[in-house]
PDB file of C-alpha atoms in Angstrom:
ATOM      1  CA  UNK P   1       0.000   0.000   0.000  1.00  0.00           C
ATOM      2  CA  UNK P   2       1.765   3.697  -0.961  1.00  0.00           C
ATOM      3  CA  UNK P   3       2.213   6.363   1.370  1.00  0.00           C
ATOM      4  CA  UNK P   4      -0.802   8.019   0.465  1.00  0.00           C
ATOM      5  CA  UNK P   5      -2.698   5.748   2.486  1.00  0.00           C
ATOM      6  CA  UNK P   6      -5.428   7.029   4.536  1.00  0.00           C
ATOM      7  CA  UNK P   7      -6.022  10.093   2.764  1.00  0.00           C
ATOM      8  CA  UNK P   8      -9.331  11.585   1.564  1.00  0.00           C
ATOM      9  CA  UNK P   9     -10.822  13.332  -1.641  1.00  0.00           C
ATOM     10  CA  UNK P  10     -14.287  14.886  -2.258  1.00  0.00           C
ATOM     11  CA  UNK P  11     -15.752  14.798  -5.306  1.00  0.00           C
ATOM     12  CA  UNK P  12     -18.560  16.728  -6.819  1.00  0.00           C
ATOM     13  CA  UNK P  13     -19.653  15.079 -10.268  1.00  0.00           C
ATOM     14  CA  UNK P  14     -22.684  16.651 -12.433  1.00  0.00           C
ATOM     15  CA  UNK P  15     -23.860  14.891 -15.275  1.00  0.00           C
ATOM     16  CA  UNK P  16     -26.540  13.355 -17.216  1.00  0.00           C
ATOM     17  CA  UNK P  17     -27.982   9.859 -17.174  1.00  0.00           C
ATOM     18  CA  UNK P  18     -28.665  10.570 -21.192  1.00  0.00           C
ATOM     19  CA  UNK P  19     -25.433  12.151 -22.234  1.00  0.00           C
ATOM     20  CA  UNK P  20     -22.739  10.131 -24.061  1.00  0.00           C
ATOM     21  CA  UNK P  21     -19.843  12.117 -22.694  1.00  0.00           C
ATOM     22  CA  UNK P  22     -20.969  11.910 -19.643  1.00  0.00           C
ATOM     23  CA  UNK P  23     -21.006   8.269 -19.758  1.00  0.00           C
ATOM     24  CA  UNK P  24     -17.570   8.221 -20.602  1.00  0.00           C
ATOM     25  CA  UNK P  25     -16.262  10.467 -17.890  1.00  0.00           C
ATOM     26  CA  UNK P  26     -18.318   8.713 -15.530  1.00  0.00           C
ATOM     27  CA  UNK P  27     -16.672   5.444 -16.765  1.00  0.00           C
ATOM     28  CA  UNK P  28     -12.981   6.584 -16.817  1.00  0.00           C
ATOM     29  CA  UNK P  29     -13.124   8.426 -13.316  1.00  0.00           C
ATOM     30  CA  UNK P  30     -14.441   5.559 -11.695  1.00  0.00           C
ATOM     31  CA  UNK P  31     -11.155   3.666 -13.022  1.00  0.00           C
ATOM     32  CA  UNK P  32      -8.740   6.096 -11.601  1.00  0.00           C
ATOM     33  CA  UNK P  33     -11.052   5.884  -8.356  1.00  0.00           C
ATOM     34  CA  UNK P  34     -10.673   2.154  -7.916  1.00  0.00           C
ATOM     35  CA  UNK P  35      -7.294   2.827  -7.859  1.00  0.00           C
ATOM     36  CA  UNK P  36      -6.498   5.525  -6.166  1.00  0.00           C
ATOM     37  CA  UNK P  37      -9.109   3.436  -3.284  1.00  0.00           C
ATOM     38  CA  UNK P  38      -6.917   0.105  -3.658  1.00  0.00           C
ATOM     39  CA  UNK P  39      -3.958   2.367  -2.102  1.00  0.00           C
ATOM     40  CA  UNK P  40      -6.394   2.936   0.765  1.00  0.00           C
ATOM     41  CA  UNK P  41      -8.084   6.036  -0.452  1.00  0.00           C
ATOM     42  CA  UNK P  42     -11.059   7.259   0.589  1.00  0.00           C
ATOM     43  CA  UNK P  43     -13.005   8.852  -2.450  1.00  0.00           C
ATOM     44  CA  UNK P  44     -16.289  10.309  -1.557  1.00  0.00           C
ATOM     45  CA  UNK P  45     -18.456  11.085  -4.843  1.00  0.00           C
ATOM     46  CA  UNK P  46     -22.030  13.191  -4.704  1.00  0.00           C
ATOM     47  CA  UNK P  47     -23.401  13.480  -8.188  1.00  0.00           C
ATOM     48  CA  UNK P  48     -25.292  16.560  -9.141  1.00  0.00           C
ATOM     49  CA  UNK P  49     -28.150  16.431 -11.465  1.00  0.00           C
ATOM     50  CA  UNK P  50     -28.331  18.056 -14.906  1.00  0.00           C
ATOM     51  CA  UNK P  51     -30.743  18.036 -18.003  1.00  0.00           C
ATOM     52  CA  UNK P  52     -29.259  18.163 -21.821  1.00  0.00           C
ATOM     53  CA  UNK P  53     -33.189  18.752 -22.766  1.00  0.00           C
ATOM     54  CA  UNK P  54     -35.649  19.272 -19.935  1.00  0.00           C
ATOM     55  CA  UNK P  55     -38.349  19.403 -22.502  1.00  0.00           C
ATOM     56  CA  UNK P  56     -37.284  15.411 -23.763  1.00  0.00           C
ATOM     57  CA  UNK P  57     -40.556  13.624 -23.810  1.00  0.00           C
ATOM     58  CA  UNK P  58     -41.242  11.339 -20.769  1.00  0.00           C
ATOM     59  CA  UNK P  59     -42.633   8.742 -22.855  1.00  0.00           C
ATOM     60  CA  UNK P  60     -39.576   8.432 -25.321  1.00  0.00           C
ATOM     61  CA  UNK P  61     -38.679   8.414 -28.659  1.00  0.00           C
ATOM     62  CA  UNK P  62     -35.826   6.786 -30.546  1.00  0.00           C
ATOM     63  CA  UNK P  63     -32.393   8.274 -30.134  1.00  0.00           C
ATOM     64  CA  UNK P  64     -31.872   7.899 -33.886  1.00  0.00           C
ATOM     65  CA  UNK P  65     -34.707  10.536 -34.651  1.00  0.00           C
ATOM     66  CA  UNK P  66     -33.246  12.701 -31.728  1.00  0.00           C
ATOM     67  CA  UNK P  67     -29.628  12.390 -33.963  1.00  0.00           C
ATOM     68  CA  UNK P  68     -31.390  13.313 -37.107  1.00  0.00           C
ATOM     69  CA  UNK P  69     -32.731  16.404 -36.393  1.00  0.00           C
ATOM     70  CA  UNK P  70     -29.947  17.335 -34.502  1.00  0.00           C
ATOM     71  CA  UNK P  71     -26.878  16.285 -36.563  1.00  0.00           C
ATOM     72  CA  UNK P  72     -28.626  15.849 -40.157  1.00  0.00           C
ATOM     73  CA  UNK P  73     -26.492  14.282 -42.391  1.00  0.00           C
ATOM     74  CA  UNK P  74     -23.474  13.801 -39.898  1.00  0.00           C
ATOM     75  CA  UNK P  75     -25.905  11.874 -37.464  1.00  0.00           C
ATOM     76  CA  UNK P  76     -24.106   8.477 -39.026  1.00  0.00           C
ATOM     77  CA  UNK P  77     -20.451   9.643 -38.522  1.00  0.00           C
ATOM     78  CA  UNK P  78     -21.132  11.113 -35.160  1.00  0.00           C
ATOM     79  CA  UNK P  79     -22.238   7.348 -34.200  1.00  0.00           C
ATOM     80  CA  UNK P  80     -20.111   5.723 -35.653  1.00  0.00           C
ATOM     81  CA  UNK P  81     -17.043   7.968 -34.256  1.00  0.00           C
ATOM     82  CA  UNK P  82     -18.555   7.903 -30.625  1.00  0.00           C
ATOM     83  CA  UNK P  83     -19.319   4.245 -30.287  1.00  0.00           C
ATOM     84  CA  UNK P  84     -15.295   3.571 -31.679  1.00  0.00           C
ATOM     85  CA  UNK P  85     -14.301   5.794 -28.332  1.00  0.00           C
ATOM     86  CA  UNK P  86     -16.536   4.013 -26.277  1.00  0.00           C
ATOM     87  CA  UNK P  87     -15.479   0.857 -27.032  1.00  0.00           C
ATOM     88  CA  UNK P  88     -12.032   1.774 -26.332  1.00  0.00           C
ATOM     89  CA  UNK P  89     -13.334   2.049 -23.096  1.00  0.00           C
ATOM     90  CA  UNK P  90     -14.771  -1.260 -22.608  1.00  0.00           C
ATOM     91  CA  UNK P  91     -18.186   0.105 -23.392  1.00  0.00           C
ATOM     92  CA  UNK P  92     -20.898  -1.016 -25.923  1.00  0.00           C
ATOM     93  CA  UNK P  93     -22.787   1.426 -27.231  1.00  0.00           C
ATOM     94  CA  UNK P  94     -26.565   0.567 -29.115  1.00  0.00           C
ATOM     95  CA  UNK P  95     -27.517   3.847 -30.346  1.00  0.00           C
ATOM     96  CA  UNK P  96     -30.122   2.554 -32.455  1.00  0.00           C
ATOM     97  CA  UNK P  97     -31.847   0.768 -29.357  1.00  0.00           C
ATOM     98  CA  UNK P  98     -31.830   3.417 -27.082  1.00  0.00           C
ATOM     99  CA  UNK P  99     -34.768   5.500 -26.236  1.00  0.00           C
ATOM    100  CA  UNK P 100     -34.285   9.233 -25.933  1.00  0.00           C
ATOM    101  CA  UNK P 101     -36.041  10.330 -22.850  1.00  0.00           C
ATOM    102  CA  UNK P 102     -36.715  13.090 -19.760  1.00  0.00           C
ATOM    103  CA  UNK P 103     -34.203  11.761 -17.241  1.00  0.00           C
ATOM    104  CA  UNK P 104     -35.887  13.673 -14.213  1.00  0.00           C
ATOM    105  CA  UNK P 105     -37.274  10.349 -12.538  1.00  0.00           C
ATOM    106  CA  UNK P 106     -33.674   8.542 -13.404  1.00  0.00           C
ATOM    107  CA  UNK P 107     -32.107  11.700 -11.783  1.00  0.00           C
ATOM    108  CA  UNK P 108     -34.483  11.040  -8.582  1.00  0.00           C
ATOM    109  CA  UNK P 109     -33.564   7.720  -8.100  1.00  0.00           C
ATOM    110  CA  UNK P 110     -30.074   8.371  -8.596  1.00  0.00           C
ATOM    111  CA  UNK P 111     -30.243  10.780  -5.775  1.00  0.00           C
ATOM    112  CA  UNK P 112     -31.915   8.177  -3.951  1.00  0.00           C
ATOM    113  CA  UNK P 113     -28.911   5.872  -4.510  1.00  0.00           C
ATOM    114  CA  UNK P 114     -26.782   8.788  -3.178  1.00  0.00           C
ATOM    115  CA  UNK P 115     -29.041   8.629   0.410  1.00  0.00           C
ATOM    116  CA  UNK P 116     -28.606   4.891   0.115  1.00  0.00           C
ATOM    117  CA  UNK P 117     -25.150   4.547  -0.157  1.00  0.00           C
ATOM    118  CA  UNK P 118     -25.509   2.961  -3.692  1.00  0.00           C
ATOM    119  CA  UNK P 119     -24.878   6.068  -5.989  1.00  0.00           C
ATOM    120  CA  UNK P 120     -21.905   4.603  -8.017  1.00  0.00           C
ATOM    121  CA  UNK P 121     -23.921   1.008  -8.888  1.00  0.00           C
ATOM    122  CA  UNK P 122     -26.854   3.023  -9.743  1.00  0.00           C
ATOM    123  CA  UNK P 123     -25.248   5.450 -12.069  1.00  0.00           C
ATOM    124  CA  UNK P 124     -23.731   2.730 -13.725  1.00  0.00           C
ATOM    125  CA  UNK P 125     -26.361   0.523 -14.013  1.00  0.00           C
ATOM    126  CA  UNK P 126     -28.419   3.502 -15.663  1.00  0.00           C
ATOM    127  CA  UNK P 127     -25.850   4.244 -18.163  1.00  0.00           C
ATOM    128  CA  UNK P 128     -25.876   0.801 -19.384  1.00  0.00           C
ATOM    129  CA  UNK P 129     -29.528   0.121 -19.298  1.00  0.00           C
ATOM    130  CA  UNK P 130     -29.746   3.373 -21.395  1.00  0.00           C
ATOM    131  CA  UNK P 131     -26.884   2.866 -24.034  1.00  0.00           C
ATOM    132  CA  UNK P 132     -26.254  -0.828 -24.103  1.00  0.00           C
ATOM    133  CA  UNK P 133     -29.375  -2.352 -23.528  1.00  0.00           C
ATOM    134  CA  UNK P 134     -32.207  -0.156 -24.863  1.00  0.00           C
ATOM    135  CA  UNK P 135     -34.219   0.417 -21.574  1.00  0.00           C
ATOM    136  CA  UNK P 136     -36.388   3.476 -21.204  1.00  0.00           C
ATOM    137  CA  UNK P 137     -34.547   5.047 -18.247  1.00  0.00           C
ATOM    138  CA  UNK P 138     -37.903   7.225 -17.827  1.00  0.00           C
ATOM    139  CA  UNK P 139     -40.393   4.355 -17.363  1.00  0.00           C
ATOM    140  CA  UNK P 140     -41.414   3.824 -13.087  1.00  0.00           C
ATOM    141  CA  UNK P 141     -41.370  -0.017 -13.684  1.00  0.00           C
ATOM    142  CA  UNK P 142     -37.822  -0.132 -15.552  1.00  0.00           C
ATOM    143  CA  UNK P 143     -36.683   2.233 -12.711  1.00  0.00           C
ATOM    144  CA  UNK P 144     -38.097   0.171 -10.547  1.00  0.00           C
ATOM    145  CA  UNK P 145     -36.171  -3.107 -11.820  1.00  0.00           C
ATOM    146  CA  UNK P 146     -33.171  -1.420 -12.202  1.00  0.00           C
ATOM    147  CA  UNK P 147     -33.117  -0.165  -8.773  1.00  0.00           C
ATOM    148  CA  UNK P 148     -33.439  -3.745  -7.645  1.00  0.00           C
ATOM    149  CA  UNK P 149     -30.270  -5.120  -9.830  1.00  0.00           C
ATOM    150  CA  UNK P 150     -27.848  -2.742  -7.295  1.00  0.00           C
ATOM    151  CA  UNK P 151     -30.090  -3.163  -3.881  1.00  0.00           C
ATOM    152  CA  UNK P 152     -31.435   0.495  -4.313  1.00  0.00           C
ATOM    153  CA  UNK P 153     -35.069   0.834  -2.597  1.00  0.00           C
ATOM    154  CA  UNK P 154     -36.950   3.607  -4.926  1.00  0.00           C
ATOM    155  CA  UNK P 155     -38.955   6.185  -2.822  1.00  0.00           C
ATOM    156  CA  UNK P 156     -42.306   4.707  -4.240  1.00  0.00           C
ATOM    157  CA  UNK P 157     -41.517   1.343  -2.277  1.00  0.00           C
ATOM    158  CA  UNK P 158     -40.855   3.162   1.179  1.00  0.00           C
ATOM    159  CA  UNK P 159     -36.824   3.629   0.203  1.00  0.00           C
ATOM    160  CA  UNK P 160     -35.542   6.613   1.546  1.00  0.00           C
ATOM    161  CA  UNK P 161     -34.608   9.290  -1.323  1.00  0.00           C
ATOM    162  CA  UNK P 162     -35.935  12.575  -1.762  1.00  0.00           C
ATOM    163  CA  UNK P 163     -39.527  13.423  -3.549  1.00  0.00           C
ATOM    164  CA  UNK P 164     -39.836  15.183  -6.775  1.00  0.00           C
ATOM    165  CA  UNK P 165     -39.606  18.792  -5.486  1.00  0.00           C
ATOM    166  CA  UNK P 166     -35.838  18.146  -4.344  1.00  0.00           C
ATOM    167  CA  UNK P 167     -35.114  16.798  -7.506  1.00  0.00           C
ATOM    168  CA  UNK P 168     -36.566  20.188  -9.286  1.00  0.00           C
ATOM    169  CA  UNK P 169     -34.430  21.830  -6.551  1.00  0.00           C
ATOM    170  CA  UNK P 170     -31.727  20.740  -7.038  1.00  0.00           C
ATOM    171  CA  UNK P 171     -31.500  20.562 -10.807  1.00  0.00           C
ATOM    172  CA  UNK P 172     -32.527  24.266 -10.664  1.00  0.00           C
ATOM    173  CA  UNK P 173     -29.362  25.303  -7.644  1.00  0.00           C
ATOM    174  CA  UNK P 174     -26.954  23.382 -10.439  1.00  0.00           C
ATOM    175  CA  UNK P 175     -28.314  25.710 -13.437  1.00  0.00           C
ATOM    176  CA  UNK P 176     -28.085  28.751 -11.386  1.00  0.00           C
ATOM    177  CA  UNK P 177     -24.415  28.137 -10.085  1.00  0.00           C
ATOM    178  CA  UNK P 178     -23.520  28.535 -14.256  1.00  0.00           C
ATOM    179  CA  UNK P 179     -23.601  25.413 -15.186  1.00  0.00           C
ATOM    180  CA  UNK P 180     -25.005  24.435 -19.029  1.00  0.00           C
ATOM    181  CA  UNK P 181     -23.316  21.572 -19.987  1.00  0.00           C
ATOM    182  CA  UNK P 182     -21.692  18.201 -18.806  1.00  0.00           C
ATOM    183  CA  UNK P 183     -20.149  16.347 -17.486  1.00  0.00           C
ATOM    184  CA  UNK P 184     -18.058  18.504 -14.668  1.00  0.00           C
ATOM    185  CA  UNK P 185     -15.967  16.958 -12.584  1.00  0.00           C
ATOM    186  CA  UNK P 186     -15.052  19.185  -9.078  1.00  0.00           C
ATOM    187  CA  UNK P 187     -12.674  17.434  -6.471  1.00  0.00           C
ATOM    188  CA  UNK P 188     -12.571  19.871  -3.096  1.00  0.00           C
ATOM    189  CA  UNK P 189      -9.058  21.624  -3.085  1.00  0.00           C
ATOM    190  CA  UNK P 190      -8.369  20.425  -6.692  1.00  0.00           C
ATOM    191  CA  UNK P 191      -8.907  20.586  -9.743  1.00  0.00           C
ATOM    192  CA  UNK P 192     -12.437  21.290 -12.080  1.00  0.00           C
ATOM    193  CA  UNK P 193     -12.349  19.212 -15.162  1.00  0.00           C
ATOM    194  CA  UNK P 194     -15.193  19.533 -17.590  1.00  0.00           C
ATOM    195  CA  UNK P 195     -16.246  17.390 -20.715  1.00  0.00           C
ATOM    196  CA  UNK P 196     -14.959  13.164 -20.805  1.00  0.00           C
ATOM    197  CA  UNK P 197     -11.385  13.978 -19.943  1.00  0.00           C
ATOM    198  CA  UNK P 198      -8.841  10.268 -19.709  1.00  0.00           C
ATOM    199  CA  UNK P 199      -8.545   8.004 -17.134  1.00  0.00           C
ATOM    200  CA  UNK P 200      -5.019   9.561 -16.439  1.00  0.00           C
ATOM    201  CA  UNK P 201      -6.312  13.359 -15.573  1.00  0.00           C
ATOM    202  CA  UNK P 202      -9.049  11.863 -13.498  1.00  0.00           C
ATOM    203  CA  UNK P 203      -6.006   9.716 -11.135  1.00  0.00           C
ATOM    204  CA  UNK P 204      -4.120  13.335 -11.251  1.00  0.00           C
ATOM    205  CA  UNK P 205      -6.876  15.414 -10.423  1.00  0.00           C
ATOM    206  CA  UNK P 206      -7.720  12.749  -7.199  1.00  0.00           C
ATOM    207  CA  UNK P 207      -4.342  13.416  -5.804  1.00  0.00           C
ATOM    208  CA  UNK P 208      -4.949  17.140  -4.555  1.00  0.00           C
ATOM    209  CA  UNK P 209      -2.250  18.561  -3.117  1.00  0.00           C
ATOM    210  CA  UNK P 210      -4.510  20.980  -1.170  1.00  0.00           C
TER     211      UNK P 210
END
């Protein structure tokens, strides 16, 4: 075990449950925080909430219609470019499967993950649900399911997370600190990183010299 052992890092990480990038960032810091906790670190993550579209639909549509009228013509190379870097990182991305949805009751449940002391499993359990396996992140039952895959209770069984208004809340306290886009990484005394930086700025940035 290195010298370093015993030492702490807080970690503030916004992002969304329906953003690509975010998925990556998500996937590479929690690499550099296995390590940095296998040399006896303690790395405590709270993950804000943030919405790429607020207005996205609650019952869904496909993400392929979402790409066309965003990205036109380029909507193909954009896929195909983004699921090359994901799998890079170990990840498989189904663009055409996924549905493109309001993430507010994904975002609630992740927060009630964060009360539960299950935020990390439930993060990545809705990242892969939404990109690999084509699950509408947005629907109570699949929430419900997914929930039970990481030993999250959701707050419409009795598990303790906060109610709908908290979510708003809180969404609304990340938009008004200047935030309008994700991912951001913040580590207390260290460095900000924003967008999918690598695996090797995340280890950096969780050795604060602070």
């Amino acid at each position: 075990m290195s010298a370093d052992t015993g030492r702490a890092v807080r970690v503030e990480f916004v992002l969304d449950l329906i953003c690509v990038h975010s998925y990556l960032a998500f996937t590479r810091f929690e690499k550099a925080a296995a390590l940095r906790r296998a040399d006896g670190w303690t790395i405590e993550v709270t993950f804000r909430p943030f919405q790429i579209d607020a207005g996205a639909p609650e019952e869904g549509e496909p993400l392929t219609e979402r790409h066309r009228r965003d990205f036109g013509a380029d909507a193909e190379q954009m896929v195909h470019r983004m699921t090359g870097i994901a799998a890079r990182d170990g990840l498989r991305l189904e663009f055409d499967r996924a549905i493109f949805v309001n993430t507010f009751r994904a975002h609630q449940l992740l927060a009630t993950g964060q009360r539960q002391g299950r935020a990390e499993a439930i993060t990545e359990r809705l990242f892969r649900a939404y990109f690999s396996e084509g699950r509408n992140i947005g629907d109570q039952g699949t929430l419900a399911e997914l929930a039970a895959d990481v030993g999250v209770t959701p707050v419409a069984a009795g598990g303790n997370g906060p109610e709908p208004d908290e979510v708003a809340a809180a969404l609304t306290a990340v938009r008004d600190r200047g935030i309008t886009s994700v991912p951001l990484v913040r580590v207390k005394d260290g460095p900000e990183l924003s967008g999918a930086r690598s695996e090797e700025d995340y280890l950096k940035a969780l050795a604060p010299t602070g």
